[in-house]
């Protein structure tokens, strides 16, 4: 019956929400336009001055701004270049083009499209301002037209009519100039839009050329290498002109897109200053062998900073010309060679030098692209050198030289074999005339290898900087870092490693020319609908929801860790205030993360009223215990009758230390070593003994009996002396010895003393032993109960046995 009632309630709520959503909203009746009121005759002069000032301000604001003039100049300069690129794209699309050339042209076209979009913002913003001014001018003109009609009807003086006509003339002039400026901006917008359409066509052509080149990878597109030396090649002069054009394009790119260069410069300066500062403090950190191994990072701070700044070129300049990317790769070689050979084992150092040399040669080879035979020959020799270097590095005799881990040769074996295979195939393809395939495999593998070296160096720099920062913070008495130094370093290193792996994967996809295809594939999967029947939801929405919830949970744990471990510890709050505040912050972040996840997934927040109603029905039917425990947990959190670390005893005889307080239950660590999960509701509704709520002291009661005839006052003195002599017995409250009465076989005494809670059991045992030794040494007997047994009737055989045993004893 409960399930049936719950199902009917949910169906009713869903139908009500659907009906509410489907109900059409009544369209409000359009309000009549307000009637224009004329200006009264006494106010004409003041209002006329204001209207003329407004007309003058409109005229002054119509002058083209420096940004508009810059856009017009840039557009005029870019038009011939775009036309030239369009012609080149048509030639690329009609034949089998090189993937490198297509990718370079595609980056240039995408950069032009991005730049045109930015240029379009300037006239659009100016047009919005002009439209507002024209609207205001129209309203003012209508008001003054109405004012003139009213003034003529009232037979106003000629001076007033002349003043009105002057205002009307100023407004008409401002309107004409505003419309002329609007026409100019609209013309600029049209020219930018025309160039945008041309760029879109250019991108489409390049996309078709790229697809054609990819489909023809297995087609022979050139003569064998030995036959190419007799063909006509471009002259060195043409190569010089091409280099000049590339450098001019790079300068134009730097002029138009200067913000990423400024960011790289800031990263370089900041990393260099941080490295110099860390190098000065490095003497205090040499005790850490893992940090001492990376000492070169701080000793060569400028090289580390250059490596960090230049390694971000691909991320900060995704659409940069090939010349900029090539210069960046060349500039990376010196810091790579100054740092990485010192950071890897001696057996791997030759690999760093080989990769850096091949990367430098590859960049210089790109400048000879117009001299086809020479460039192709140099590329083939480069591939041959890569194959030879890999065969030399893959010798078992060299891999076993890598120390510290027997897994290193096994981990390197598969990547090296794959690289050898790709370089070998590229070499054979280049020699036999499959140039596109050779360039794709050769350039992609080389750039991926070089990216791996650079990313590894950047990761080592970041990990060393992280360890130095944590160790410096720990030495600076930062409690959070002092108590959690190694977990913080390990967690940060994992984040750096994951980021480095993702960066290498992205650079590898870009090196092989599959970055855009991968993004398109990922976008298609992201938008793929999943569901059952009429219920469908995009897979991206599900992943967005899950990832946002996961990120909010991680963030909440980190915030709780920081707030409870460092921020609140400096204020030294009483009791469990720090825990309560940290837990509250954690719950709030998770709650906000849930709403953010729902919004990111496209869930209509207005429909949550239906879910809340359904959840309320569910609580009424089957979730009472969960909600009871949750509310009880909130009561425990804020009322704080129990805190983490308290020693408590709950019903059922379970006692121990509170290990954690959760949202549903608390964990009790018993004195026997077991973990007991206690629901929060049990701690609220039932009797709980908290031994350490107000303080951590405990009274111990030790009962003693002495023989009749002993001096009670002497016994009391001895008992107090035993208690006071123990180090764990507190002086306040003072120990007390009491004479409690006359027993059957002894005088009864009780010794009461206070100790710290954690020392109660050993102190009780030690004081008991001291009492025994003291009383024994003082000749005071500690009696035990004695009983006389009288046998009334015994069998003759048993009586005789007892007599014989007594005689023998």
Short mmCIF file of C-alpha atoms in Angstrom, two decimals, residues 18 114 122 152 184 223 238 399 431 488 509 523 598 650 677 733 801:
data_model
loop_
_atom_site.label_atom_id
_atom_site.label_comp_id
_atom_site.label_asym_id
_atom_site.label_seq_id
_atom_site.Cartn_x
_atom_site.Cartn_y
_atom_site.Cartn_z
CA UNK A 18 3.31 19.29 -16.61
CA UNK A 114 38.94 35.54 -34.66
CA UNK A 122 33.95 48.10 -32.22
CA UNK A 152 1.83 79.26 -32.12
CA UNK A 184 29.59 54.74 -42.30
CA UNK A 223 58.95 11.19 -57.07
CA UNK A 238 62.47 32.89 -53.18
CA UNK A 399 68.43 0.58 -20.62
CA UNK A 431 62.53 7.97 -49.73
CA UNK A 488 50.22 17.94 0.35
CA UNK A 509 47.10 15.48 -31.19
CA UNK A 523 31.75 17.39 -29.16
CA UNK A 598 21.85 21.23 -12.12
CA UNK A 650 26.41 4.70 25.14
CA UNK A 677 29.26 2.83 13.98
CA UNK A 733 41.08 18.31 43.69
CA UNK A 801 40.78 -41.12 55.01
#
